[in-house]
Amino acid sequence: MNTSYWERETFLENYDLLVVGAGIAGLSTAIELKKRRPDFRVAVLERSWLSDGASSKNAGFACFGSLSEFVDDLKDMSFDEVVSLAVRRFQGIEKLVKDYSEERLLLEWNGGHELFFQEDEASFKECCAIVDRFNNAFESALNIRPYTVSAVQEFQGIKNLIGVISNKYEGGLNTGAMLNAMRERSVSQGVQVFSGVEVVNYSTSKNEVKVETSVGIWKAKRIAFCTSSFHSNLFEDLQMNAKRNQVIVTKPISDLKLNGTFHHQQGFNYFRNINGRILMGGMRHLFPATESTCVQGNTEEVVSALTNFLQHKIHATSAIEIDLAWSGILGVGKDERPVVKEVQEHVFVGARLGGIGVAIGSLIGEELAGLIDSSFSK
Ligand SMILES: Cc1cc2nc3c(=O)[nH]c(=O)nc-3n(C[C@H](O)[C@H](O)[C@H](O)COP(=O)(O)OP(=O)(O)OC[C@H]3O[C@@H](n4cnc5c(N)ncnc54)[C@H](O)[C@@H]3O)c2cc1C
């Protein structure tokens, strides 16, 4: 490593906090610590040019959960835990909007809709049986009754349905605009964001963390890993697993009627109208062997499954053409709850945000920054 004295003194050492990962969680953590401690030296180290996990790849749903997703969550969590996580997602969206504004996020509140086809009949019945219980719980916690059931066969041009469960409090934002706003906020608050720096390992001593990276050794008083599941090797007991999510976007469709955000099958499939095109992601539950990976990429099987679903179930009135396909990597655990934790002295983790990080990410950053802040007062 050809490191100069100036580089070492000015850029590699003397940080109060190094955050690893420039996704929603990492940038939010850095911003929130700077809010609390404006004099601190804080930097974010990102291995990629922008962000190479999920934060610049996602669908931009500002949602706090579909009913079949909640029913699925009840396998691993109690009813109160499921409601409490949904409430945190709701509050996370509120915080995001407060911090960056609807205009800046290009956020539109067009409602969310969960679709049930004939093959989803069992799930529809389960959701209908529990909808009042969830509405009552949200009424107590947030003073809203979000979910409305409609036993319709057609909705916004989508045919062969048995029902739709809508949530009028759901919105869709522009993911690029959101990440851009977070990056700009970081820089304006004096956070340094370095791209192309891959963190390989770390070691701690009484007053310092030494961070081994692709460009040399960095030093800080604290380190926060906001690397989704990418550092699962360093934190094996946190059980962070990688799941790939593939996404397609069509070319513009002239007769497109869709308005809002759409969910299907426990949120595994999702789509929305973006500027007259359909963005759709999902199908990973049908391909668990290939999609349990932290390697980005698309497969013909998943892209075909997504395309067929769109062409045959959602938009059969004219031919669709795919403009772009990409993937993102989720960090998931044994249930949907993220990890926000001091894992050892000076070392923090904010990770495993699964498929809910747009909603909950800025709140996770606030919680993690709170933990880091109080560690300086111990
Ligand atoms: C296709 C897709 C659609 C989604 N849709 C939605 C949605 O509609 N609504 C919603 O709420 N959530 C959605 N999500 C989930 C949401 O995007 C994630 O929960 C959130 O982006 C996670 O943010 P993060 O900062 O924890 O992780 P990431 O965004 O993955 O950031 C981690 C960063 O760490 C970096 N990194 C990894 N290893 C290293 C290393 N060794 N050194 C340095 N840097 C490293 C990575 O490059 C990456 O930039 C979706 C996710 C995907 C993949």
GROMACS .gro file of N, CA and C and ligand atoms in nm, residues 19-28 44-64 89 93 170-173 175 178-179 183 194 196-201 212-214 225-231 233-234 243-248 261 263 270 272 279-282 284 296 326-331 350-361 364, ligand 1:
model
  338
   19VAL      N    1  -1.844   0.414   0.971
   19VAL     CA    2  -1.961   0.333   0.938
   19VAL      C    3  -1.924   0.253   0.813
   20VAL      N    4  -1.953   0.125   0.813
   20VAL     CA    5  -1.925   0.043   0.695
   20VAL      C    6  -2.056   0.020   0.620
   21GLY      N    7  -2.059   0.061   0.491
   21GLY     CA    8  -2.179   0.042   0.409
   21GLY      C    9  -2.255   0.171   0.389
   22ALA      N   10  -2.267   0.216   0.263
   22ALA     CA   11  -2.338   0.343   0.234
   22ALA      C   12  -2.478   0.316   0.182
   23GLY      N   13  -2.548   0.223   0.245
   23GLY     CA   14  -2.690   0.204   0.217
   23GLY      C   15  -2.772   0.292   0.309
   24ILE      N   16  -2.903   0.267   0.311
   24ILE     CA   17  -2.993   0.348   0.393
   24ILE      C   18  -2.951   0.344   0.540
   25ALA      N   19  -2.918   0.224   0.589
   25ALA     CA   20  -2.885   0.210   0.732
   25ALA      C   21  -2.755   0.284   0.765
   26GLY      N   22  -2.652   0.266   0.681
   26GLY     CA   23  -2.522   0.327   0.710
   26GLY      C   24  -2.528   0.479   0.703
   27LEU      N   25  -2.587   0.533   0.596
   27LEU     CA   26  -2.593   0.678   0.582
   27LEU      C   27  -2.678   0.739   0.694
   28SER      N   28  -2.789   0.671   0.728
   28SER     CA   29  -2.875   0.725   0.834
   28SER      C   30  -2.803   0.725   0.969
   44VAL      N   31  -1.807   0.723   0.621
   44VAL     CA   32  -1.874   0.601   0.574
   44VAL      C   33  -1.783   0.537   0.469
   45LEU      N   34  -1.756   0.408   0.484
   45LEU     CA   35  -1.673   0.336   0.389
   45LEU      C   36  -1.759   0.241   0.307
   46GLU      N   37  -1.760   0.259   0.177
   46GLU     CA   38  -1.846   0.179   0.088
   46GLU      C   39  -1.756   0.108  -0.014
   47ARG      N   40  -1.779  -0.022  -0.031
   47ARG     CA   41  -1.693  -0.097  -0.123
   47ARG      C   42  -1.722  -0.066  -0.270
   48SER      N   43  -1.847  -0.023  -0.298
   48SER     CA   44  -1.889  -0.005  -0.436
   48SER      C   45  -1.885   0.143  -0.475
   49TRP      N   46  -1.918   0.175  -0.601
   49TRP     CA   47  -1.917   0.317  -0.642
   49TRP      C   48  -2.033   0.394  -0.578
   50LEU      N   49  -2.146   0.325  -0.554
   50LEU     CA   50  -2.262   0.393  -0.496
   50LEU      C   51  -2.310   0.316  -0.374
   51SER      N   52  -2.371   0.202  -0.399
   51SER     CA   53  -2.419   0.113  -0.294
   51SER      C   54  -2.448  -0.017  -0.365
   52ASP      N   55  -2.403  -0.128  -0.312
   52ASP     CA   56  -2.420  -0.251  -0.390
   52ASP      C   57  -2.490  -0.360  -0.311
   53GLY      N   58  -2.596  -0.322  -0.243
   53GLY     CA   59  -2.677  -0.423  -0.173
   53GLY      C   60  -2.819  -0.409  -0.219
   54ALA      N   61  -2.897  -0.329  -0.145
   54ALA     CA   62  -3.039  -0.316  -0.175
   54ALA      C   63  -3.085  -0.170  -0.187
   55SER      N   64  -3.008  -0.078  -0.128
   55SER     CA   65  -3.062   0.058  -0.111
   55SER      C   66  -3.082   0.135  -0.241
   56SER      N   67  -3.006   0.102  -0.345
   56SER     CA   68  -3.029   0.169  -0.474
   56SER      C   69  -3.095   0.075  -0.574
   57LYS      N   70  -3.141  -0.040  -0.525
   57LYS     CA   71  -3.196  -0.142  -0.616
   57LYS      C   72  -3.343  -0.171  -0.588
   58ASN      N   73  -3.398  -0.114  -0.482
   58ASN     CA   74  -3.530  -0.160  -0.434
   58ASN      C   75  -3.647  -0.097  -0.511
   59ALA      N   76  -3.768  -0.134  -0.467
   59ALA     CA   77  -3.889  -0.094  -0.540
   59ALA      C   78  -3.951   0.035  -0.488
   60GLY      N   79  -3.903   0.085  -0.375
   60GLY     CA   80  -3.949   0.214  -0.325
   60GLY      C   81  -4.090   0.215  -0.268
   61PHE      N   82  -4.136   0.099  -0.216
   61PHE     CA   83  -4.267   0.097  -0.151
   61PHE      C   84  -4.253   0.158  -0.011
   62ALA      N   85  -4.332   0.260   0.017
   62ALA     CA   86  -4.337   0.314   0.153
   62ALA      C   87  -4.453   0.243   0.222
   63CYS      N   88  -4.427   0.120   0.265
   63CYS     CA   89  -4.539   0.036   0.313
   63CYS      C   90  -4.505  -0.022   0.450
   64PHE      N   91  -4.608  -0.050   0.527
   64PHE     CA   92  -4.580  -0.110   0.659
   64PHE      C   93  -4.635  -0.251   0.672
   89ARG      N   94  -4.234   0.039   1.130
   89ARG     CA   95  -4.224   0.070   0.987
   89ARG      C   96  -4.303   0.198   0.956
   93ILE      N   97  -4.143   0.551   0.814
   93ILE     CA   98  -4.187   0.627   0.695
   93ILE      C   99  -4.213   0.773   0.736
  170GLU      N  100  -5.056   0.365   0.221
  170GLU     CA  101  -4.931   0.320   0.160
  170GLU      C  102  -4.893   0.411   0.042
  171GLY      N  103  -4.763   0.429   0.021
  171GLY     CA  104  -4.718   0.514  -0.089
  171GLY      C  105  -4.602   0.452  -0.164
  172GLY      N  106  -4.559   0.522  -0.267
  172GLY     CA  107  -4.442   0.479  -0.344
  172GLY      C  108  -4.351   0.598  -0.364
  173LEU      N  109  -4.220   0.578  -0.342
  173LEU     CA  110  -4.125   0.688  -0.360
  173LEU      C  111  -4.024   0.651  -0.468
  175THR      N  112  -3.663   0.569  -0.541
  175THR     CA  113  -3.549   0.517  -0.465
  175THR      C  114  -3.422   0.598  -0.491
  178MET      N  115  -3.437   0.921  -0.305
  178MET     CA  116  -3.418   0.902  -0.161
  178MET      C  117  -3.269   0.886  -0.127
  179LEU      N  118  -3.200   0.799  -0.201
  179LEU     CA  119  -3.059   0.776  -0.169
  179LEU      C  120  -2.976   0.902  -0.195
  183ARG      N  121  -2.738   1.095   0.069
  183ARG     CA  122  -2.595   1.121   0.044
  183ARG      C  123  -2.566   1.270   0.058
  194PHE      N  124  -1.668   0.763   0.153
  194PHE     CA  125  -1.564   0.711   0.064
  194PHE      C  126  -1.616   0.590  -0.013
  196GLY      N  127  -1.539   0.269  -0.293
  196GLY     CA  128  -1.429   0.183  -0.337
  196GLY      C  129  -1.339   0.140  -0.223
  197VAL      N  130  -1.391   0.141  -0.100
  197VAL     CA  131  -1.313   0.096   0.017
  197VAL      C  132  -1.382  -0.027   0.075
  198GLU      N  133  -1.321  -0.141   0.059
  198GLU     CA  134  -1.382  -0.265   0.109
  198GLU      C  135  -1.323  -0.300   0.246
  199VAL      N  136  -1.409  -0.316   0.343
  199VAL     CA  137  -1.363  -0.353   0.478
  199VAL      C  138  -1.352  -0.505   0.486
  200VAL      N  139  -1.233  -0.551   0.527
  200VAL     CA  140  -1.207  -0.694   0.528
  200VAL      C  141  -1.218  -0.751   0.669
  201ASN      N  142  -1.165  -0.677   0.766
  201ASN     CA  143  -1.166  -0.728   0.904
  201ASN      C  144  -1.143  -0.612   0.999
  212GLU      N  145  -0.917  -0.311   0.885
  212GLU     CA  146  -0.837  -0.354   0.770
  212GLU      C  147  -0.922  -0.341   0.644
  213THR      N  148  -0.873  -0.263   0.546
  213THR     CA  149  -0.953  -0.242   0.424
  213THR      C  150  -0.867  -0.267   0.299
  214SER      N  151  -0.934  -0.259   0.185
  214SER     CA  152  -0.865  -0.279   0.057
  214SER      C  153  -0.765  -0.166   0.028
  225PHE      N  154  -2.112  -0.158   1.166
  225PHE     CA  155  -2.129  -0.237   1.043
  225PHE      C  156  -2.275  -0.227   0.999
  226CYS      N  157  -2.296  -0.158   0.887
  226CYS     CA  158  -2.430  -0.148   0.828
  226CYS      C  159  -2.422  -0.213   0.690
  227THR      N  160  -2.381  -0.338   0.692
  227THR     CA  161  -2.348  -0.408   0.567
  227THR      C  162  -2.448  -0.520   0.539
  228SER      N  163  -2.572  -0.502   0.583
  228SER     CA  164  -2.676  -0.600   0.553
  228SER      C  165  -2.627  -0.738   0.595
  229SER      N  166  -2.629  -0.837   0.504
  229SER     CA  167  -2.579  -0.971   0.543
  229SER      C  168  -2.436  -0.993   0.494
  230PHE      N  169  -2.373  -0.889   0.437
  230PHE     CA  170  -2.245  -0.913   0.369
  230PHE      C  171  -2.130  -0.945   0.465
  231HIS      N  172  -2.144  -0.911   0.593
  231HIS     CA  173  -2.039  -0.946   0.688
  231HIS      C  174  -2.085  -1.058   0.781
  233ASN      N  175  -1.987  -1.346   0.798
  233ASN     CA  176  -1.870  -1.421   0.846
  233ASN      C  177  -1.812  -1.363   0.975
  234LEU      N  178  -1.825  -1.230   0.993
  234LEU     CA  179  -1.769  -1.167   1.114
  234LEU      C  180  -1.864  -1.177   1.233
  243LYS      N  181  -3.044  -1.303   0.065
  243LYS     CA  182  -3.146  -1.348  -0.031
  243LYS      C  183  -3.145  -1.250  -0.148
  244ARG      N  184  -3.132  -1.305  -0.268
  244ARG     CA  185  -3.133  -1.218  -0.386
  244ARG      C  186  -3.277  -1.191  -0.431
  245ASN      N  187  -3.301  -1.069  -0.474
  245ASN     CA  188  -3.432  -1.030  -0.525
  245ASN      C  189  -3.412  -0.974  -0.665
  246GLN      N  190  -3.474  -1.036  -0.763
  246GLN     CA  191  -3.459  -0.987  -0.901
  246GLN      C  192  -3.576  -0.897  -0.939
  247VAL      N  193  -3.546  -0.798  -1.021
  247VAL     CA  194  -3.645  -0.695  -1.057
  247VAL      C  195  -3.641  -0.674  -1.208
  248ILE      N  196  -3.758  -0.647  -1.268
  248ILE     CA  197  -3.760  -0.605  -1.409
  248ILE      C  198  -3.839  -0.475  -1.420
  261THR      N  199  -4.932   0.084  -0.532
  261THR     CA  200  -4.833  -0.023  -0.515
  261THR      C  201  -4.909  -0.154  -0.493
  263HIS      N  202  -4.910  -0.585  -0.401
  263HIS     CA  203  -4.842  -0.699  -0.336
  263HIS      C  204  -4.914  -0.827  -0.374
  270TYR      N  205  -4.419  -0.817  -0.603
  270TYR     CA  206  -4.463  -0.678  -0.586
  270TYR      C  207  -4.442  -0.604  -0.717
  272ARG      N  208  -4.546  -0.202  -0.939
  272ARG     CA  209  -4.605  -0.068  -0.938
  272ARG      C  210  -4.585  -0.003  -1.074
  279LEU      N  211  -4.276  -0.171  -1.290
  279LEU     CA  212  -4.159  -0.227  -1.222
  279LEU      C  213  -4.212  -0.345  -1.141
  280MET      N  214  -4.150  -0.461  -1.160
  280MET     CA  215  -4.194  -0.577  -1.081
  280MET      C  216  -4.074  -0.655  -1.027
  281GLY      N  217  -4.086  -0.700  -0.903
  281GLY     CA  218  -3.980  -0.782  -0.845
  281GLY      C  219  -4.040  -0.901  -0.772
  282GLY      N  220  -3.954  -0.998  -0.743
  282GLY     CA  221  -3.999  -1.109  -0.659
  282GLY      C  222  -3.969  -1.246  -0.717
  284ARG      N  223  -3.866  -1.494  -0.565
  284ARG     CA  224  -3.753  -1.566  -0.505
  284ARG      C  225  -3.799  -1.687  -0.426
  296GLN      N  226  -2.488  -1.069  -0.689
  296GLN     CA  227  -2.587  -1.000  -0.773
  296GLN      C  228  -2.596  -1.068  -0.908
  326TRP      N  229  -3.245  -0.625  -1.307
  326TRP     CA  230  -3.133  -0.613  -1.214
  326TRP      C  231  -3.166  -0.695  -1.090
  327SER      N  232  -3.076  -0.690  -0.994
  327SER     CA  233  -3.104  -0.761  -0.869
  327SER      C  234  -3.059  -0.676  -0.751
  328GLY      N  235  -3.106  -0.713  -0.634
  328GLY     CA  236  -3.059  -0.654  -0.509
  328GLY      C  237  -3.046  -0.768  -0.408
  329ILE      N  238  -2.971  -0.743  -0.302
  329ILE     CA  239  -2.950  -0.849  -0.201
  329ILE      C  240  -3.011  -0.804  -0.068
  330LEU      N  241  -3.098  -0.889  -0.015
  330LEU     CA  242  -3.157  -0.862   0.117
  330LEU      C  243  -3.075  -0.933   0.224
  331GLY      N  244  -3.069  -0.871   0.342
  331GLY     CA  245  -3.014  -0.940   0.458
  331GLY      C  246  -3.130  -0.981   0.547
  350GLY      N  247  -2.592  -0.258   1.257
  350GLY     CA  248  -2.730  -0.222   1.220
  350GLY      C  249  -2.756  -0.291   1.087
  351ALA      N  250  -2.821  -0.404   1.092
  351ALA     CA  251  -2.828  -0.487   0.970
  351ALA      C  252  -2.954  -0.572   0.970
  352ARG      N  253  -2.964  -0.657   0.868
  352ARG     CA  254  -3.076  -0.752   0.854
  352ARG      C  255  -3.208  -0.677   0.838
  353LEU      N  256  -3.209  -0.577   0.749
  353LEU     CA  257  -3.331  -0.496   0.731
  353LEU      C  258  -3.430  -0.563   0.635
  354GLY      N  259  -3.391  -0.680   0.580
  354GLY     CA  260  -3.481  -0.758   0.497
  354GLY      C  261  -3.545  -0.675   0.387
  355GLY      N  262  -3.674  -0.698   0.365
  355GLY     CA  263  -3.746  -0.627   0.259
  355GLY      C  264  -3.819  -0.504   0.309
  356ILE      N  265  -3.776  -0.451   0.427
  356ILE     CA  266  -3.853  -0.339   0.484
  356ILE      C  267  -3.765  -0.216   0.511
  357GLY      N  268  -3.647  -0.213   0.450
  357GLY     CA  269  -3.550  -0.109   0.485
  357GLY      C  270  -3.583   0.031   0.439
  358VAL      N  271  -3.660   0.045   0.330
  358VAL     CA  272  -3.700   0.180   0.288
  358VAL      C  273  -3.785   0.240   0.400
  359ALA      N  274  -3.875   0.156   0.453
  359ALA     CA  275  -3.966   0.204   0.557
  359ALA      C  276  -3.892   0.226   0.689
  360ILE      N  277  -3.812   0.128   0.729
  360ILE     CA  278  -3.762   0.131   0.867
  360ILE      C  279  -3.618   0.182   0.878
  361GLY      N  280  -3.550   0.199   0.762
  361GLY     CA  281  -3.405   0.223   0.763
  361GLY      C  282  -3.361   0.347   0.839
  364ILE      N  283  -3.382   0.287   1.204
  364ILE     CA  284  -3.272   0.201   1.250
  364ILE      C  285  -3.145   0.284   1.269
  379LIG     C1  286  -3.526  -0.571  -0.508
  379LIG     C2  287  -3.555  -0.514  -0.374
  379LIG     C3  288  -3.676  -0.447  -0.353
  379LIG     C4  289  -3.703  -0.391  -0.226
  379LIG     N1  290  -3.815  -0.316  -0.212
  379LIG     C5  291  -3.838  -0.254  -0.094
  379LIG     C6  292  -3.951  -0.171  -0.078
  379LIG     O1  293  -4.027  -0.152  -0.172
  379LIG     N2  294  -3.976  -0.114   0.044
  379LIG     C7  295  -3.891  -0.136   0.149
  379LIG     O2  296  -3.919  -0.086   0.260
  379LIG     N3  297  -3.779  -0.211   0.135
  379LIG     C8  298  -3.751  -0.270   0.016
  379LIG     N4  299  -3.639  -0.345   0.001
  379LIG     C9  300  -3.549  -0.359   0.115
  379LIG    C10  301  -3.455  -0.240   0.133
  379LIG     O3  302  -3.405  -0.198   0.008
  379LIG    C11  303  -3.341  -0.285   0.224
  379LIG     O4  304  -3.394  -0.332   0.346
  379LIG    C12  305  -3.245  -0.171   0.256
  379LIG     O5  306  -3.200  -0.109   0.139
  379LIG    C13  307  -3.127  -0.226   0.334
  379LIG     O6  308  -3.040  -0.119   0.359
  379LIG     P1  309  -2.901  -0.146   0.428
  379LIG     O7  310  -2.834  -0.016   0.436
  379LIG     O8  311  -2.921  -0.228   0.549
  379LIG     O9  312  -2.826  -0.247   0.328
  379LIG     P2  313  -2.765  -0.223   0.182
  379LIG    O10  314  -2.842  -0.127   0.104
  379LIG    O11  315  -2.747  -0.358   0.125
  379LIG    O12  316  -2.626  -0.156   0.212
  379LIG    C14  317  -2.515  -0.229   0.258
  379LIG    C15  318  -2.394  -0.169   0.190
  379LIG    O13  319  -2.278  -0.229   0.246
  379LIG    C16  320  -2.182  -0.235   0.143
  379LIG     N5  321  -2.081  -0.333   0.179
  379LIG    C17  322  -2.097  -0.466   0.188
  379LIG     N6  323  -1.983  -0.526   0.224
  379LIG    C18  324  -1.893  -0.426   0.241
  379LIG    C19  325  -1.754  -0.425   0.277
  379LIG     N7  326  -1.688  -0.537   0.306
  379LIG     N8  327  -1.692  -0.307   0.285
  379LIG    C20  328  -1.758  -0.190   0.255
  379LIG     N9  329  -1.887  -0.188   0.218
  379LIG    C21  330  -1.954  -0.304   0.212
  379LIG    C22  331  -2.264  -0.276   0.021
  379LIG    O14  332  -2.197  -0.249  -0.100
  379LIG    C23  333  -2.390  -0.195   0.041
  379LIG    O15  334  -2.387  -0.072  -0.028
  379LIG    C24  335  -3.610  -0.405  -0.122
  379LIG    C25  336  -3.491  -0.474  -0.143
  379LIG    C26  337  -3.462  -0.528  -0.267
  379LIG    C27  338  -3.334  -0.601  -0.288
   0.00000   0.00000   0.00000
